[in-house]
Amino acid sequence: MNKINYADVVKFYRKGEVNKLISICEKSISSFPNDINNYWYLSSAYLLNNQIDMAQSIWMSVLWESDDIDKTTQELVDFIHKLARELVISNYYQEAKLFYEQLITLDEDNLLNYKCLLDLNLQINSQEEAEIIFKHLINSNYSDHAIYLEYAQFLAKQYRHEELFLILKQGVEKFPFEQNLYLAMVQFLKNNGRAKEAIAFAEQGLKLNPDNIIFQLENAKILPIIYESEEEIEFYRKRFTEHLDNIFQNLCLKNEMEKKNALTAISLSTNFYLQYQGKNDLKIQKKYGDLVEKITKANYPTTSKYTVNNDNKRRIKIGIISCHFRNHNGANWALGWIKSLDKNKFIINCYYLEVTEDYITKEFIKYSDNFYFCSSDLNTTIETINKDQLNVVIYTDIGMKPITNILASIRLVSIQCVTFGHPITSGLSTIDYYISRELMETENSKNYYTEKLILLPNNGFYLEDINLPKKITNREAFGFDHNSILYLSTQSLFKYLPQFDYIYPEIATQIPLAKFIFIEFPISKYVNHIFRKRLKKAFVKYHLNYHDYCIILPRLNEEKFMSLHMVGDIFLDTFTWSADNTCRLAVSCDLPIVTCPGEFMRSRHSYGILKMIDMEETITYSEKEYIEMAIKLGNNLQWRQNIIDKMKKNKHKLFYDLDCIQGLEKFLTNVVVNKI
């Protein structure tokens, strides 16, 4: 008779033949009564048959007769561990869970058994049971500091930030020499805008290993999400630059470990919030780009052996690369390009560096010639792009996620472009062209890009009409009264710089019924606290109470966000980083838009949109003009209505713009076929 093994148990269970397995095990015991494994297999068969009492009675009888009960118990524990793992491999998670629970019954003092059950509960998304075990392990002095990191990740997914902070703090106190705990705390505080606290923990953590480049770079990228003063902007800008210079000067990539650690360092986060300081970021972006390129070149030295098809009779092969092929501002606009480009001239492949899908993702899949999900492994993504033999790649939003910086820093295709999903230069020498928008750039704009600047006609978008909610929402649904004049300023809070806070009370002094409507930052109470603190300070200077004028709404879903703009009176654009998607929504809702374009493209979105629809009346060119325009729209109802009427008449000009598509086709043809 052949001996049974773990795979046999799973096989019998899969076939629904557990009773047959019980019979075989009983015969094996009759033939080989001294082989203890036969008893373990028999008990496992009873467990799988949900006869828990029978399984336990077999264990107890064997253990009772053992000459060395501790040794036999350990053998049983090892057996159950191995069989449970076999069940997990075979995707029998609930069955494996039953075995792990029996392990704890047999050896309740062994915390590793709890850890196995925890891992399984996390795998099957059994959150309540997982949390019970997390708390048990931490309260039982589990010796591995990683449990605090795992629990922190668990809490982060549920946005339980205060509990997360306390767990990491507890972990740091218990394991004061574990640098990874300090790093996790720094990342948490940084991502919640608590920059000063993050710096304090970073300084403590770096003392443990000052040469850790992962920690060094995360420390450099500590930036507030929202600033309390202009002086704070200058402090963090200088701090970032100095740390970046120091890292670059001392970067060592001689061995594989150094290369791997450096790659991890640039994989954790980007310098995303730096670009919201309202400054010329060309030099800083170039420095950061040089660092990324140096690290990726050391890790991927042979990836630039690209090949392309130069046969002019064939269609031009374009690769569009993004982390945001979904309902996200980073790339949802690119759907218009993909739908409208001439399929007789172009093959369009999309490479999605994420996994989140929605109805927009389905549209990208539908209209692309090929659509790849490339989130799992960078090497696989590189191979996929290389084998497709593209003529040109276009990154929609370099800098929003680390993977885009890393991939874009590698020369995969002979012609590499970036465009305005994230409206800032990439700073990378591997990116040849920045595809921008004619109405949003100035004569000096080429000086703000490391890439060669390409201007598409108008606003560069091919947009379809925005489908507004059919159900009309009234003001009462948002808690607004009918007498108030609603000034909507509904941008992400990190777009609001403190030097412009005074504008709202300036308007309020002339418009007593003004209500300024903002939207909370969704993931950090601290950021919302700082913004409220700033508003209070600004209004106090005018002897006003900001509570009488400012309403900060919670994050709204898409339908409610649209409905909000349908009940507003006036849209106030942000300075230095102008509204783009929200401005187009405001146009669709016939809202008068007050804007003040700045020096850089990212401050000229609303300006370009208003220029395209011939609505220049509310474009201003100074803070003083901006305030006066907002007051005029609030006081002069007839003039405001004239603007609304003209908006209704002209807004169609924003949509279905084929000029930009023709401009894009011309550019792609010139650089690929005509080599211009």
Coordinates of N, CA and C in Angstrom, one line a residue, residues 448-582:
Y448 N 10.9 76.8 -19.4 CA 10.5 76.1 -18.2 C 10.5 74.5 -18.4
Y449 N 11.0 74.1 -19.5 CA 11.0 72.6 -19.8 C 12.4 72.1 -20.2
T450 N 12.7 70.9 -19.8 CA 14.0 70.3 -20.3 C 13.7 69.6 -21.6
E451 N 12.4 69.4 -21.9 CA 12.0 68.8 -23.2 C 11.8 69.9 -24.2
K452 N 11.8 69.5 -25.5 CA 11.4 70.5 -26.6 C 9.9 70.6 -26.5
L453 N 9.5 71.9 -26.5 CA 8.0 72.2 -26.3 C 7.3 72.1 -27.6
I454 N 6.2 71.3 -27.6 CA 5.3 71.2 -28.7 C 3.9 71.7 -28.3
L455 N 3.4 72.6 -29.1 CA 2.1 73.2 -28.8 C 1.0 72.7 -29.7
L456 N 0.1 72.0 -29.1 CA -1.1 71.6 -29.9 C -2.1 72.8 -30.0
P457 N -2.8 72.8 -31.0 CA -3.8 74.0 -31.2 C -4.8 74.0 -30.0
N458 N -5.2 75.2 -29.7 CA -6.2 75.5 -28.7 C -5.8 74.9 -27.3
N459 N -6.7 74.0 -26.7 CA -6.4 73.5 -25.4 C -5.9 72.1 -25.4
G460 N -5.6 71.5 -26.6 CA -5.0 70.2 -26.7 C -5.9 69.1 -26.4
F461 N -7.2 69.3 -26.1 CA -8.1 68.3 -25.7 C -9.1 68.0 -26.8
Y462 N -9.5 66.8 -27.0 CA -10.7 66.5 -27.7 C -11.7 66.0 -26.7
L463 N -12.7 66.8 -26.4 CA -13.6 66.6 -25.3 C -15.0 66.4 -25.8
E464 N -15.7 65.5 -25.2 CA -17.2 65.3 -25.4 C -17.9 66.1 -24.4
D465 N -19.2 66.4 -24.6 CA -20.0 67.1 -23.6 C -20.0 66.4 -22.3
I466 N -19.9 67.2 -21.2 CA -20.0 66.6 -19.9 C -21.5 66.3 -19.6
N467 N -21.7 65.1 -19.2 CA -23.1 64.6 -18.9 C -23.4 65.0 -17.4
L468 N -24.1 66.2 -17.3 CA -24.5 66.6 -16.0 C -25.7 65.8 -15.5
P469 N -25.8 65.8 -14.1 CA -26.9 65.0 -13.5 C -28.3 65.6 -14.1
K470 N -29.2 64.7 -14.4 CA -30.5 65.1 -14.9 C -31.4 65.5 -13.8
K471 N -31.2 65.0 -12.6 CA -32.0 65.4 -11.5 C -31.4 66.7 -10.9
I472 N -32.3 67.7 -10.9 CA -31.9 69.0 -10.5 C -31.8 69.0 -8.9
T473 N -30.6 69.4 -8.4 CA -30.4 69.5 -7.0 C -30.6 71.0 -6.6
N474 N -31.3 71.3 -5.5 CA -31.4 72.6 -5.1 C -30.4 73.0 -4.0
R475 N -30.3 74.2 -3.6 CA -29.3 74.7 -2.7 C -29.5 74.1 -1.3
E476 N -30.8 73.8 -1.0 CA -31.1 73.3 0.4 C -30.4 71.9 0.6
A477 N -30.2 71.2 -0.5 CA -29.5 69.9 -0.4 C -28.1 70.0 0.2
F478 N -27.5 71.1 -0.1 CA -26.1 71.4 0.5 C -26.1 72.2 1.7
G479 N -27.3 72.6 2.2 CA -27.4 73.5 3.4 C -27.2 75.0 3.1
F480 N -27.4 75.4 1.8 CA -27.2 76.8 1.4 C -28.6 77.5 1.4
D481 N -28.6 78.8 1.8 CA -29.8 79.5 1.6 C -29.9 80.2 0.3
H482 N -31.1 80.7 -0.1 CA -31.3 81.3 -1.4 C -30.7 82.7 -1.5
N483 N -30.4 83.4 -0.4 CA -30.0 84.8 -0.4 C -28.5 84.9 -0.6
S484 N -27.7 83.8 -0.2 CA -26.3 83.9 -0.3 C -25.8 83.9 -1.8
I485 N -24.7 84.6 -1.9 CA -24.0 84.5 -3.2 C -22.9 83.5 -3.1
L486 N -23.0 82.4 -3.8 CA -22.1 81.3 -3.7 C -20.9 81.4 -4.6
Y487 N -19.7 81.6 -4.0 CA -18.5 81.7 -4.7 C -17.8 80.3 -4.5
L488 N -17.8 79.5 -5.6 CA -17.2 78.2 -5.5 C -15.8 78.2 -5.8
S489 N -15.0 77.6 -4.9 CA -13.5 77.5 -5.1 C -13.2 76.0 -4.7
T490 N -13.4 75.1 -5.6 CA -13.5 73.7 -5.2 C -12.3 72.9 -5.7
Q491 N -11.1 73.4 -5.5 CA -9.9 72.7 -5.9 C -9.4 71.9 -4.7
S492 N -8.4 71.1 -5.0 CA -7.7 70.4 -3.9 C -7.0 71.4 -3.1
L493 N -7.0 71.2 -1.8 CA -6.5 72.2 -0.9 C -5.0 72.5 -1.1
F494 N -4.2 71.6 -1.6 CA -2.8 71.9 -1.8 C -2.5 72.9 -2.9
K495 N -3.6 73.3 -3.6 CA -3.4 74.3 -4.6 C -3.5 75.7 -4.0
Y496 N -3.9 75.8 -2.8 CA -4.2 77.1 -2.2 C -2.9 77.6 -1.4
L497 N -2.3 78.6 -1.8 CA -1.1 79.1 -1.1 C -1.5 80.3 -0.2
P498 N -0.8 80.4 1.0 CA -1.2 81.3 2.0 C -1.2 82.8 1.6
Q499 N -0.3 83.2 0.7 CA -0.2 84.6 0.3 C -1.5 85.1 -0.4
F500 N -2.4 84.2 -0.8 CA -3.6 84.6 -1.4 C -4.9 84.5 -0.5
D501 N -4.7 84.1 0.7 CA -5.8 83.9 1.6 C -6.6 85.2 1.8
Y502 N -5.9 86.4 1.7 CA -6.6 87.7 2.0 C -7.7 88.0 1.0
I503 N -7.6 87.4 -0.2 CA -8.5 87.7 -1.2 C -10.0 87.4 -0.8
Y504 N -10.2 86.4 0.0 CA -11.6 86.0 0.3 C -12.2 87.1 1.3
P505 N -11.5 87.5 2.4 CA -12.1 88.5 3.2 C -12.2 89.9 2.5
E506 N -11.3 90.1 1.5 CA -11.4 91.4 0.7 C -12.7 91.4 0.0
I507 N -13.0 90.3 -0.6 CA -14.3 90.2 -1.3 C -15.5 90.3 -0.4
A508 N -15.4 89.6 0.8 CA -16.4 89.6 1.8 C -16.8 91.0 2.3
T509 N -15.8 91.9 2.4 CA -16.1 93.2 2.9 C -17.0 94.0 2.0
Q510 N -17.1 93.6 0.7 CA -17.9 94.3 -0.2 C -19.2 93.4 -0.6
I511 N -19.1 92.2 -0.2 CA -20.3 91.3 -0.5 C -20.7 90.6 0.8
P512 N -21.5 91.3 1.6 CA -21.9 90.7 2.9 C -22.6 89.3 2.8
L513 N -23.2 89.0 1.7 CA -23.9 87.8 1.6 C -23.0 86.7 0.9
A514 N -21.8 87.0 0.8 CA -20.9 86.0 0.2 C -20.7 84.7 1.0
K515 N -20.7 83.6 0.3 CA -20.3 82.3 0.9 C -19.3 81.7 0.0
F516 N -18.1 81.4 0.6 CA -17.0 80.8 -0.2 C -17.0 79.3 0.1
I517 N -17.2 78.5 -0.9 CA -17.4 77.1 -0.8 C -16.1 76.3 -1.2
F518 N -15.5 75.6 -0.2 CA -14.3 74.8 -0.4 C -14.6 73.3 -0.2
I519 N -13.7 72.5 -0.6 CA -13.8 71.0 -0.4 C -12.7 70.5 0.5
E520 N -13.0 69.7 1.5 CA -12.0 69.1 2.4 C -11.0 68.3 1.6
F521 N -9.8 68.2 2.2 CA -8.8 67.2 1.8 C -9.2 65.9 2.4
P522 N -9.4 64.8 1.6 CA -10.1 63.6 2.1 C -9.3 62.8 3.0
I523 N -7.9 62.8 3.0 CA -7.2 61.8 3.8 C -6.4 62.4 5.0
S524 N -6.6 63.7 5.3 CA -5.9 64.2 6.4 C -6.7 65.3 7.1
K525 N -7.1 65.0 8.3 CA -7.7 66.1 9.1 C -6.8 67.2 9.4
Y526 N -5.5 66.9 9.5 CA -4.5 67.9 9.8 C -4.5 69.0 8.7
V527 N -4.5 68.6 7.5 CA -4.5 69.5 6.4 C -5.7 70.4 6.4
N528 N -6.9 69.9 6.7 CA -8.1 70.7 6.8 C -8.0 71.6 8.0
H529 N -7.4 71.2 9.1 CA -7.2 72.0 10.3 C -6.3 73.3 9.9
I530 N -5.2 73.0 9.2 CA -4.3 74.1 8.8 C -5.0 75.1 7.9
F531 N -5.8 74.6 7.0 CA -6.6 75.5 6.0 C -7.6 76.3 6.8
R532 N -8.3 75.7 7.7 CA -9.2 76.5 8.5 C -8.5 77.6 9.4
K533 N -7.4 77.2 9.9 CA -6.6 78.1 10.7 C -6.1 79.3 9.9
R534 N -5.7 79.0 8.6 CA -5.3 80.1 7.7 C -6.5 81.0 7.4
L535 N -7.6 80.5 7.1 CA -8.8 81.3 6.8 C -9.2 82.2 8.0
K536 N -9.2 81.6 9.2 CA -9.5 82.3 10.4 C -8.6 83.5 10.6
K537 N -7.3 83.3 10.4 CA -6.3 84.3 10.5 C -6.5 85.4 9.5
A538 N -6.8 85.0 8.2 CA -7.0 86.0 7.1 C -8.3 86.9 7.4
F539 N -9.4 86.3 7.9 CA -10.6 87.0 8.1 C -10.5 87.9 9.4
V540 N -9.8 87.4 10.4 CA -9.6 88.2 11.6 C -9.0 89.6 11.3
K541 N -8.0 89.6 10.3 CA -7.4 90.9 10.0 C -8.4 91.9 9.4
Y542 N -9.5 91.4 9.0 CA -10.5 92.3 8.4 C -11.7 92.4 9.4
H543 N -11.4 92.0 10.7 CA -12.4 92.0 11.7 C -13.7 91.2 11.3
L544 N -13.5 90.1 10.7 CA -14.6 89.2 10.2 C -14.4 87.8 10.8
N545 N -15.5 87.1 11.0 CA -15.4 85.7 11.4 C -15.5 84.8 10.2
Y546 N -14.5 84.0 10.0 CA -14.5 83.2 8.7 C -15.7 82.2 8.7
H547 N -16.2 81.8 9.9 CA -17.3 80.9 9.9 C -18.6 81.5 9.3
D548 N -18.7 82.8 9.2 CA -19.8 83.5 8.6 C -19.8 83.5 7.1
Y549 N -18.6 83.2 6.6 CA -18.4 83.3 5.1 C -17.9 82.0 4.4
C550 N -17.3 81.2 5.2 CA -16.6 80.0 4.5 C -17.3 78.7 4.9
I551 N -17.6 77.9 3.9 CA -18.1 76.6 4.1 C -17.2 75.6 3.5
I552 N -16.7 74.6 4.3 CA -15.8 73.6 3.8 C -16.6 72.3 3.8
L553 N -16.9 71.8 2.6 CA -17.7 70.6 2.4 C -16.9 69.4 2.5
P554 N -17.4 68.3 2.9 CA -16.7 67.0 2.8 C -16.5 66.6 1.3
R555 N -15.6 65.7 1.1 CA -15.4 65.2 -0.3 C -16.7 64.7 -0.9
L556 N -17.0 65.0 -2.1 CA -18.3 64.7 -2.7 C -18.0 63.6 -3.8
N557 N -19.0 62.8 -4.0 CA -18.9 61.9 -5.2 C -19.1 62.7 -6.5
E558 N -18.9 62.0 -7.6 CA -18.9 62.8 -8.9 C -20.2 63.5 -9.1
E559 N -21.3 62.8 -8.9 CA -22.6 63.4 -9.2 C -22.9 64.6 -8.3
K560 N -22.6 64.5 -7.0 CA -22.8 65.6 -6.1 C -21.9 66.7 -6.4
F561 N -20.7 66.4 -6.8 CA -19.7 67.5 -7.1 C -20.2 68.3 -8.3
M562 N -20.8 67.6 -9.3 CA -21.4 68.3 -10.5 C -22.6 69.1 -10.0
S563 N -23.4 68.5 -9.2 CA -24.6 69.2 -8.7 C -24.3 70.5 -8.0
L564 N -23.2 70.4 -7.2 CA -22.7 71.6 -6.5 C -22.5 72.8 -7.4
H565 N -21.8 72.5 -8.6 CA -21.5 73.6 -9.5 C -22.8 74.0 -10.3
M566 N -23.8 73.2 -10.2 CA -25.1 73.6 -10.9 C -25.9 74.6 -10.0
V567 N -25.6 74.7 -8.7 CA -26.3 75.6 -7.8 C -25.4 76.8 -7.4
G568 N -24.2 76.9 -7.9 CA -23.3 78.0 -7.5 C -23.6 79.2 -8.3
D569 N -23.0 80.3 -7.9 CA -23.2 81.6 -8.6 C -21.9 82.0 -9.4
I570 N -20.7 81.8 -8.8 CA -19.5 82.3 -9.4 C -18.4 81.3 -9.1
F571 N -17.5 81.0 -10.0 CA -16.4 80.1 -9.8 C -15.1 81.0 -9.6
L572 N -14.4 80.8 -8.5 CA -13.1 81.5 -8.2 C -12.0 80.5 -8.5
D573 N -11.2 80.8 -9.4 CA -10.0 80.0 -9.8 C -8.9 80.2 -8.7
T574 N -8.0 79.2 -8.6 CA -6.9 79.3 -7.7 C -5.7 79.9 -8.5
F575 N -4.9 80.6 -7.7 CA -3.6 81.2 -8.2 C -2.5 80.1 -8.3
T576 N -1.6 80.3 -9.2 CA -0.4 79.5 -9.4 C -0.7 78.1 -9.9
W577 N -1.8 77.5 -9.5 CA -2.2 76.2 -10.1 C -3.7 76.3 -10.4
S578 N -4.0 76.5 -11.7 CA -5.3 76.9 -12.1 C -6.2 75.6 -12.3
A579 N -7.5 75.8 -12.2 CA -8.4 74.7 -12.4 C -8.4 74.3 -13.9
D580 N -8.5 73.1 -14.1 CA -8.6 72.6 -15.5 C -9.8 71.8 -15.7
N581 N -9.9 70.5 -15.1 CA -11.1 69.7 -15.2 C -12.3 70.4 -14.5
T582 N -12.0 71.0 -13.4 CA -13.1 71.7 -12.7 C -13.6 73.0 -13.4

